[in-house]
Protein backbone atom coordinates (compact mmCIF):
# COMPACT_ATOMS: atom_id res chain seq x y z
CA UNK A 1 0.00 0.00 0.00
CA UNK A 2 1.20 3.45 -0.97
CA UNK A 3 0.24 6.40 1.27
CA UNK A 4 -0.76 8.92 -1.36
CA UNK A 5 -2.12 6.56 -4.01
CA UNK A 6 -5.77 7.09 -4.90
CA UNK A 7 -6.28 3.45 -5.90
CA UNK A 8 -4.63 2.13 -2.71
CA UNK A 9 -7.11 4.36 -0.83
CA UNK A 10 -9.96 2.79 -2.80
CA UNK A 11 -8.66 -0.70 -1.90
CA UNK A 12 -8.52 0.32 1.79
CA UNK A 13 -12.03 1.80 1.56
CA UNK A 14 -10.80 5.30 2.39
CA UNK A 15 -12.21 6.57 -0.89
CA UNK A 16 -15.61 5.19 -1.92
CA UNK A 17 -16.04 3.38 -5.23
CA UNK A 18 -18.76 1.54 -7.08
CA UNK A 19 -17.36 -1.99 -6.94
CA UNK A 20 -17.94 -4.50 -9.73
CA UNK A 21 -15.70 -7.40 -8.73
CA UNK A 22 -13.31 -8.36 -5.97
CA UNK A 23 -11.12 -11.33 -5.15
CA UNK A 24 -7.95 -11.81 -3.10
CA UNK A 25 -5.71 -10.18 -5.66
CA UNK A 26 -7.86 -7.80 -7.71
CA UNK A 27 -10.50 -5.14 -7.37
CA UNK A 28 -12.69 -3.70 -10.13
CA UNK A 29 -14.85 -0.58 -9.92
CA UNK A 30 -16.51 1.98 -12.19
CA UNK A 31 -14.37 4.85 -13.47
CA UNK A 32 -15.43 8.16 -11.94
CA UNK A 33 -15.19 9.88 -15.33
CA UNK A 34 -16.45 7.30 -17.85
CA UNK A 35 -15.14 7.36 -21.42
CA UNK A 36 -17.81 4.89 -22.60
CA UNK A 37 -21.26 3.68 -21.50
CA UNK A 38 -19.48 1.08 -19.37
CA UNK A 39 -16.03 2.03 -18.07
CA UNK A 40 -14.54 -0.26 -15.46
CA UNK A 41 -11.06 -0.18 -13.92
CA UNK A 42 -9.37 -3.41 -12.84
CA UNK A 43 -6.48 -3.05 -10.40
CA UNK A 44 -4.19 -5.43 -8.55
CA UNK A 45 -4.39 -5.06 -4.76
CA UNK A 46 -0.62 -4.75 -4.60
CA UNK A 47 0.70 -1.32 -5.46
CA UNK A 48 2.61 -1.54 -8.75
CA UNK A 49 3.28 1.75 -10.49
CA UNK A 50 2.54 0.63 -14.02
CA UNK A 51 2.90 -2.15 -16.58
CA UNK A 52 6.62 -1.56 -16.94
CA UNK A 53 7.16 -2.33 -13.24
CA UNK A 54 5.44 -5.72 -13.26
CA UNK A 55 7.79 -8.51 -12.14
CA UNK A 56 5.25 -11.20 -11.32
CA UNK A 57 5.02 -13.77 -14.13
CA UNK A 58 1.34 -14.51 -13.57
CA UNK A 59 -0.18 -11.16 -12.60
CA UNK A 60 -1.02 -9.99 -16.11
CA UNK A 61 -2.61 -13.27 -17.19
CA UNK A 62 -4.63 -13.34 -13.97
CA UNK A 63 -5.83 -9.80 -14.65
CA UNK A 64 -7.11 -10.86 -18.06
CA UNK A 65 -8.93 -13.83 -16.50
CA UNK A 66 -10.59 -11.34 -14.12
CA UNK A 67 -11.56 -9.21 -17.11
CA UNK A 68 -13.18 -12.25 -18.77
CA UNK A 69 -15.21 -12.92 -15.61
CA UNK A 70 -16.34 -9.29 -15.40
CA UNK A 71 -17.37 -9.37 -19.07
CA UNK A 72 -19.63 -12.34 -18.38
CA UNK A 73 -20.94 -10.94 -15.07
CA UNK A 74 -21.71 -7.51 -16.54
CA UNK A 75 -23.10 -9.05 -19.74
CA UNK A 76 -20.82 -7.55 -22.37
CA UNK A 77 -18.84 -10.71 -23.18
CA UNK A 78 -20.90 -11.23 -26.35
CA UNK A 79 -21.20 -7.63 -27.53
CA UNK A 80 -17.49 -7.01 -26.95
CA UNK A 81 -15.21 -4.65 -25.15
CA UNK A 82 -11.82 -2.95 -25.28
CA UNK A 83 -8.99 -3.16 -22.72
CA UNK A 84 -6.54 -0.26 -22.44
CA UNK A 85 -3.45 0.11 -20.26
CA UNK A 86 -1.76 3.50 -20.12
CA UNK A 87 1.88 3.24 -19.11
CA UNK A 88 3.92 6.33 -18.34
CA UNK A 89 3.75 9.93 -19.38
CA UNK A 90 3.43 9.67 -23.16
CA UNK A 91 0.37 7.48 -22.61
CA UNK A 92 -1.04 10.06 -20.20
CA UNK A 93 -1.06 7.78 -17.19
CA UNK A 94 -2.57 9.82 -14.37
CA UNK A 95 -2.89 7.35 -11.52
CA UNK A 96 0.41 5.63 -10.81
CA UNK A 97 -1.11 2.32 -9.76
CA UNK A 98 -1.40 -0.29 -12.53
CA UNK A 99 -4.92 -0.40 -13.93
CA UNK A 100 -6.74 -1.95 -16.87
CA UNK A 101 -9.50 0.14 -18.42
CA UNK A 102 -12.43 -1.90 -19.75
CA UNK A 103 -14.61 0.03 -22.19
CA UNK A 104 -17.91 -1.51 -23.26
CA UNK A 105 -21.64 -1.07 -23.68
CA UNK A 106 -21.59 0.71 -27.04
CA UNK A 107 -19.92 0.63 -30.45
CA UNK A 108 -16.50 2.09 -29.62
CA UNK A 109 -14.61 4.64 -31.70
CA UNK A 110 -11.33 4.36 -33.59
CA UNK A 111 -8.82 2.02 -32.01
CA UNK A 112 -5.70 4.15 -31.95
CA UNK A 113 -5.14 7.81 -31.00
P1 LIG B 1 -5.10 6.78 -16.47
O1 LIG B 1 -5.17 8.05 -17.26
O2 LIG B 1 -4.11 6.86 -15.33
O3 LIG B 1 -4.90 5.58 -17.34
O4 LIG B 1 -6.53 6.57 -15.87
C1 LIG B 1 -6.89 6.90 -14.57
C2 LIG B 1 -8.39 6.73 -14.48
O5 LIG B 1 -8.76 6.73 -13.12
C3 LIG B 1 -9.16 7.88 -15.16
O6 LIG B 1 -10.02 7.32 -16.16
C4 LIG B 1 -9.94 8.52 -14.01
O7 LIG B 1 -11.23 8.95 -14.39
C5 LIG B 1 -9.98 7.42 -12.97
N1 LIG B 1 -10.03 7.89 -11.59
C6 LIG B 1 -9.19 8.80 -11.02
N2 LIG B 1 -9.51 8.98 -9.73
C7 LIG B 1 -10.55 8.16 -9.47
C8 LIG B 1 -11.34 7.89 -8.29
O8 LIG B 1 -11.13 8.45 -7.21
N3 LIG B 1 -12.35 7.00 -8.42
C9 LIG B 1 -12.61 6.36 -9.60
N4 LIG B 1 -13.63 5.49 -9.60
N5 LIG B 1 -11.90 6.57 -10.72
C10 LIG B 1 -10.89 7.46 -10.66
ZN1 LIG C 1 -1.54 2.18 -5.16
PDB file of C-alpha atoms and ligand atoms in Angstrom:
ATOM      1  CA  UNK A   1       0.000   0.000   0.000  1.00  0.00           C
ATOM      2  CA  UNK A   2       1.204   3.445  -0.971  1.00  0.00           C
ATOM      3  CA  UNK A   3       0.242   6.398   1.270  1.00  0.00           C
ATOM      4  CA  UNK A   4      -0.761   8.919  -1.364  1.00  0.00           C
ATOM      5  CA  UNK A   5      -2.117   6.562  -4.009  1.00  0.00           C
ATOM      6  CA  UNK A   6      -5.772   7.087  -4.898  1.00  0.00           C
ATOM      7  CA  UNK A   7      -6.279   3.454  -5.895  1.00  0.00           C
ATOM      8  CA  UNK A   8      -4.632   2.131  -2.711  1.00  0.00           C
ATOM      9  CA  UNK A   9      -7.107   4.360  -0.829  1.00  0.00           C
ATOM     10  CA  UNK A  10      -9.961   2.792  -2.805  1.00  0.00           C
ATOM     11  CA  UNK A  11      -8.656  -0.699  -1.900  1.00  0.00           C
ATOM     12  CA  UNK A  12      -8.518   0.325   1.791  1.00  0.00           C
ATOM     13  CA  UNK A  13     -12.030   1.797   1.565  1.00  0.00           C
ATOM     14  CA  UNK A  14     -10.797   5.303   2.394  1.00  0.00           C
ATOM     15  CA  UNK A  15     -12.213   6.572  -0.894  1.00  0.00           C
ATOM     16  CA  UNK A  16     -15.614   5.191  -1.921  1.00  0.00           C
ATOM     17  CA  UNK A  17     -16.039   3.382  -5.228  1.00  0.00           C
ATOM     18  CA  UNK A  18     -18.764   1.539  -7.079  1.00  0.00           C
ATOM     19  CA  UNK A  19     -17.363  -1.987  -6.945  1.00  0.00           C
ATOM     20  CA  UNK A  20     -17.940  -4.498  -9.726  1.00  0.00           C
ATOM     21  CA  UNK A  21     -15.701  -7.399  -8.731  1.00  0.00           C
ATOM     22  CA  UNK A  22     -13.314  -8.356  -5.966  1.00  0.00           C
ATOM     23  CA  UNK A  23     -11.119 -11.326  -5.152  1.00  0.00           C
ATOM     24  CA  UNK A  24      -7.955 -11.810  -3.097  1.00  0.00           C
ATOM     25  CA  UNK A  25      -5.709 -10.184  -5.657  1.00  0.00           C
ATOM     26  CA  UNK A  26      -7.859  -7.799  -7.714  1.00  0.00           C
ATOM     27  CA  UNK A  27     -10.504  -5.137  -7.369  1.00  0.00           C
ATOM     28  CA  UNK A  28     -12.690  -3.702 -10.133  1.00  0.00           C
ATOM     29  CA  UNK A  29     -14.849  -0.580  -9.921  1.00  0.00           C
ATOM     30  CA  UNK A  30     -16.511   1.981 -12.190  1.00  0.00           C
ATOM     31  CA  UNK A  31     -14.374   4.845 -13.471  1.00  0.00           C
ATOM     32  CA  UNK A  32     -15.428   8.164 -11.935  1.00  0.00           C
ATOM     33  CA  UNK A  33     -15.189   9.884 -15.334  1.00  0.00           C
ATOM     34  CA  UNK A  34     -16.452   7.301 -17.848  1.00  0.00           C
ATOM     35  CA  UNK A  35     -15.142   7.356 -21.424  1.00  0.00           C
ATOM     36  CA  UNK A  36     -17.811   4.887 -22.601  1.00  0.00           C
ATOM     37  CA  UNK A  37     -21.264   3.682 -21.503  1.00  0.00           C
ATOM     38  CA  UNK A  38     -19.483   1.080 -19.371  1.00  0.00           C
ATOM     39  CA  UNK A  39     -16.035   2.028 -18.073  1.00  0.00           C
ATOM     40  CA  UNK A  40     -14.539  -0.264 -15.458  1.00  0.00           C
ATOM     41  CA  UNK A  41     -11.060  -0.182 -13.916  1.00  0.00           C
ATOM     42  CA  UNK A  42      -9.374  -3.414 -12.839  1.00  0.00           C
ATOM     43  CA  UNK A  43      -6.483  -3.053 -10.402  1.00  0.00           C
ATOM     44  CA  UNK A  44      -4.193  -5.433  -8.546  1.00  0.00           C
ATOM     45  CA  UNK A  45      -4.393  -5.055  -4.758  1.00  0.00           C
ATOM     46  CA  UNK A  46      -0.623  -4.751  -4.597  1.00  0.00           C
ATOM     47  CA  UNK A  47       0.704  -1.315  -5.459  1.00  0.00           C
ATOM     48  CA  UNK A  48       2.609  -1.539  -8.747  1.00  0.00           C
ATOM     49  CA  UNK A  49       3.284   1.749 -10.486  1.00  0.00           C
ATOM     50  CA  UNK A  50       2.540   0.632 -14.022  1.00  0.00           C
ATOM     51  CA  UNK A  51       2.898  -2.147 -16.582  1.00  0.00           C
ATOM     52  CA  UNK A  52       6.617  -1.557 -16.940  1.00  0.00           C
ATOM     53  CA  UNK A  53       7.164  -2.325 -13.238  1.00  0.00           C
ATOM     54  CA  UNK A  54       5.441  -5.717 -13.261  1.00  0.00           C
ATOM     55  CA  UNK A  55       7.794  -8.509 -12.142  1.00  0.00           C
ATOM     56  CA  UNK A  56       5.246 -11.201 -11.318  1.00  0.00           C
ATOM     57  CA  UNK A  57       5.022 -13.771 -14.126  1.00  0.00           C
ATOM     58  CA  UNK A  58       1.337 -14.514 -13.572  1.00  0.00           C
ATOM     59  CA  UNK A  59      -0.179 -11.159 -12.603  1.00  0.00           C
ATOM     60  CA  UNK A  60      -1.019  -9.987 -16.115  1.00  0.00           C
ATOM     61  CA  UNK A  61      -2.607 -13.266 -17.193  1.00  0.00           C
ATOM     62  CA  UNK A  62      -4.632 -13.337 -13.969  1.00  0.00           C
ATOM     63  CA  UNK A  63      -5.829  -9.795 -14.646  1.00  0.00           C
ATOM     64  CA  UNK A  64      -7.110 -10.859 -18.061  1.00  0.00           C
ATOM     65  CA  UNK A  65      -8.931 -13.827 -16.498  1.00  0.00           C
ATOM     66  CA  UNK A  66     -10.586 -11.341 -14.117  1.00  0.00           C
ATOM     67  CA  UNK A  67     -11.555  -9.205 -17.113  1.00  0.00           C
ATOM     68  CA  UNK A  68     -13.180 -12.246 -18.767  1.00  0.00           C
ATOM     69  CA  UNK A  69     -15.208 -12.916 -15.609  1.00  0.00           C
ATOM     70  CA  UNK A  70     -16.340  -9.289 -15.396  1.00  0.00           C
ATOM     71  CA  UNK A  71     -17.368  -9.366 -19.073  1.00  0.00           C
ATOM     72  CA  UNK A  72     -19.633 -12.340 -18.375  1.00  0.00           C
ATOM     73  CA  UNK A  73     -20.944 -10.937 -15.073  1.00  0.00           C
ATOM     74  CA  UNK A  74     -21.708  -7.506 -16.545  1.00  0.00           C
ATOM     75  CA  UNK A  75     -23.104  -9.051 -19.744  1.00  0.00           C
ATOM     76  CA  UNK A  76     -20.824  -7.545 -22.374  1.00  0.00           C
ATOM     77  CA  UNK A  77     -18.841 -10.705 -23.183  1.00  0.00           C
ATOM     78  CA  UNK A  78     -20.898 -11.230 -26.349  1.00  0.00           C
ATOM     79  CA  UNK A  79     -21.202  -7.630 -27.530  1.00  0.00           C
ATOM     80  CA  UNK A  80     -17.492  -7.011 -26.948  1.00  0.00           C
ATOM     81  CA  UNK A  81     -15.205  -4.647 -25.147  1.00  0.00           C
ATOM     82  CA  UNK A  82     -11.817  -2.947 -25.280  1.00  0.00           C
ATOM     83  CA  UNK A  83      -8.994  -3.158 -22.724  1.00  0.00           C
ATOM     84  CA  UNK A  84      -6.541  -0.262 -22.443  1.00  0.00           C
ATOM     85  CA  UNK A  85      -3.450   0.114 -20.265  1.00  0.00           C
ATOM     86  CA  UNK A  86      -1.763   3.501 -20.120  1.00  0.00           C
ATOM     87  CA  UNK A  87       1.877   3.237 -19.107  1.00  0.00           C
ATOM     88  CA  UNK A  88       3.917   6.329 -18.342  1.00  0.00           C
ATOM     89  CA  UNK A  89       3.752   9.933 -19.375  1.00  0.00           C
ATOM     90  CA  UNK A  90       3.427   9.669 -23.157  1.00  0.00           C
ATOM     91  CA  UNK A  91       0.370   7.479 -22.614  1.00  0.00           C
ATOM     92  CA  UNK A  92      -1.037  10.064 -20.205  1.00  0.00           C
ATOM     93  CA  UNK A  93      -1.056   7.775 -17.187  1.00  0.00           C
ATOM     94  CA  UNK A  94      -2.571   9.824 -14.369  1.00  0.00           C
ATOM     95  CA  UNK A  95      -2.893   7.350 -11.522  1.00  0.00           C
ATOM     96  CA  UNK A  96       0.410   5.629 -10.807  1.00  0.00           C
ATOM     97  CA  UNK A  97      -1.109   2.315  -9.760  1.00  0.00           C
ATOM     98  CA  UNK A  98      -1.402  -0.292 -12.528  1.00  0.00           C
ATOM     99  CA  UNK A  99      -4.920  -0.399 -13.928  1.00  0.00           C
ATOM    100  CA  UNK A 100      -6.739  -1.946 -16.866  1.00  0.00           C
ATOM    101  CA  UNK A 101      -9.495   0.143 -18.423  1.00  0.00           C
ATOM    102  CA  UNK A 102     -12.430  -1.896 -19.752  1.00  0.00           C
ATOM    103  CA  UNK A 103     -14.614   0.027 -22.188  1.00  0.00           C
ATOM    104  CA  UNK A 104     -17.912  -1.513 -23.262  1.00  0.00           C
ATOM    105  CA  UNK A 105     -21.635  -1.075 -23.676  1.00  0.00           C
ATOM    106  CA  UNK A 106     -21.586   0.706 -27.036  1.00  0.00           C
ATOM    107  CA  UNK A 107     -19.919   0.631 -30.448  1.00  0.00           C
ATOM    108  CA  UNK A 108     -16.505   2.091 -29.624  1.00  0.00           C
ATOM    109  CA  UNK A 109     -14.615   4.640 -31.703  1.00  0.00           C
ATOM    110  CA  UNK A 110     -11.329   4.359 -33.594  1.00  0.00           C
ATOM    111  CA  UNK A 111      -8.819   2.019 -32.015  1.00  0.00           C
ATOM    112  CA  UNK A 112      -5.698   4.149 -31.950  1.00  0.00           C
ATOM    113  CA  UNK A 113      -5.139   7.811 -31.004  1.00  0.00           C
TER     114      UNK A 113
HETATM  115  P1  LIG B   1      -5.099   6.778 -16.466  1.00  0.00           P
HETATM  116  O1  LIG B   1      -5.168   8.053 -17.258  1.00  0.00           O
HETATM  117  O2  LIG B   1      -4.111   6.858 -15.333  1.00  0.00           O
HETATM  118  O3  LIG B   1      -4.903   5.576 -17.338  1.00  0.00           O
HETATM  119  O4  LIG B   1      -6.531   6.569 -15.867  1.00  0.00           O
HETATM  120  C1  LIG B   1      -6.894   6.896 -14.566  1.00  0.00           C
HETATM  121  C2  LIG B   1      -8.388   6.735 -14.477  1.00  0.00           C
HETATM  122  O5  LIG B   1      -8.764   6.734 -13.123  1.00  0.00           O
HETATM  123  C3  LIG B   1      -9.158   7.876 -15.163  1.00  0.00           C
HETATM  124  O6  LIG B   1     -10.023   7.322 -16.156  1.00  0.00           O
HETATM  125  C4  LIG B   1      -9.940   8.517 -14.011  1.00  0.00           C
HETATM  126  O7  LIG B   1     -11.226   8.947 -14.387  1.00  0.00           O
HETATM  127  C5  LIG B   1      -9.982   7.421 -12.965  1.00  0.00           C
HETATM  128  N1  LIG B   1     -10.028   7.891 -11.590  1.00  0.00           N
HETATM  129  C6  LIG B   1      -9.192   8.799 -11.023  1.00  0.00           C
HETATM  130  N2  LIG B   1      -9.508   8.979  -9.730  1.00  0.00           N
HETATM  131  C7  LIG B   1     -10.550   8.160  -9.469  1.00  0.00           C
HETATM  132  C8  LIG B   1     -11.339   7.891  -8.294  1.00  0.00           C
HETATM  133  O8  LIG B   1     -11.126   8.453  -7.207  1.00  0.00           O
HETATM  134  N3  LIG B   1     -12.346   6.996  -8.419  1.00  0.00           N
HETATM  135  C9  LIG B   1     -12.609   6.357  -9.599  1.00  0.00           C
HETATM  136  N4  LIG B   1     -13.631   5.488  -9.596  1.00  0.00           N
HETATM  137  N5  LIG B   1     -11.901   6.570 -10.716  1.00  0.00           N
HETATM  138  C10 LIG B   1     -10.893   7.463 -10.656  1.00  0.00           C
HETATM  139 ZN1  LIG B   2      -1.540   2.185  -5.162  1.00  0.00          ZN
END
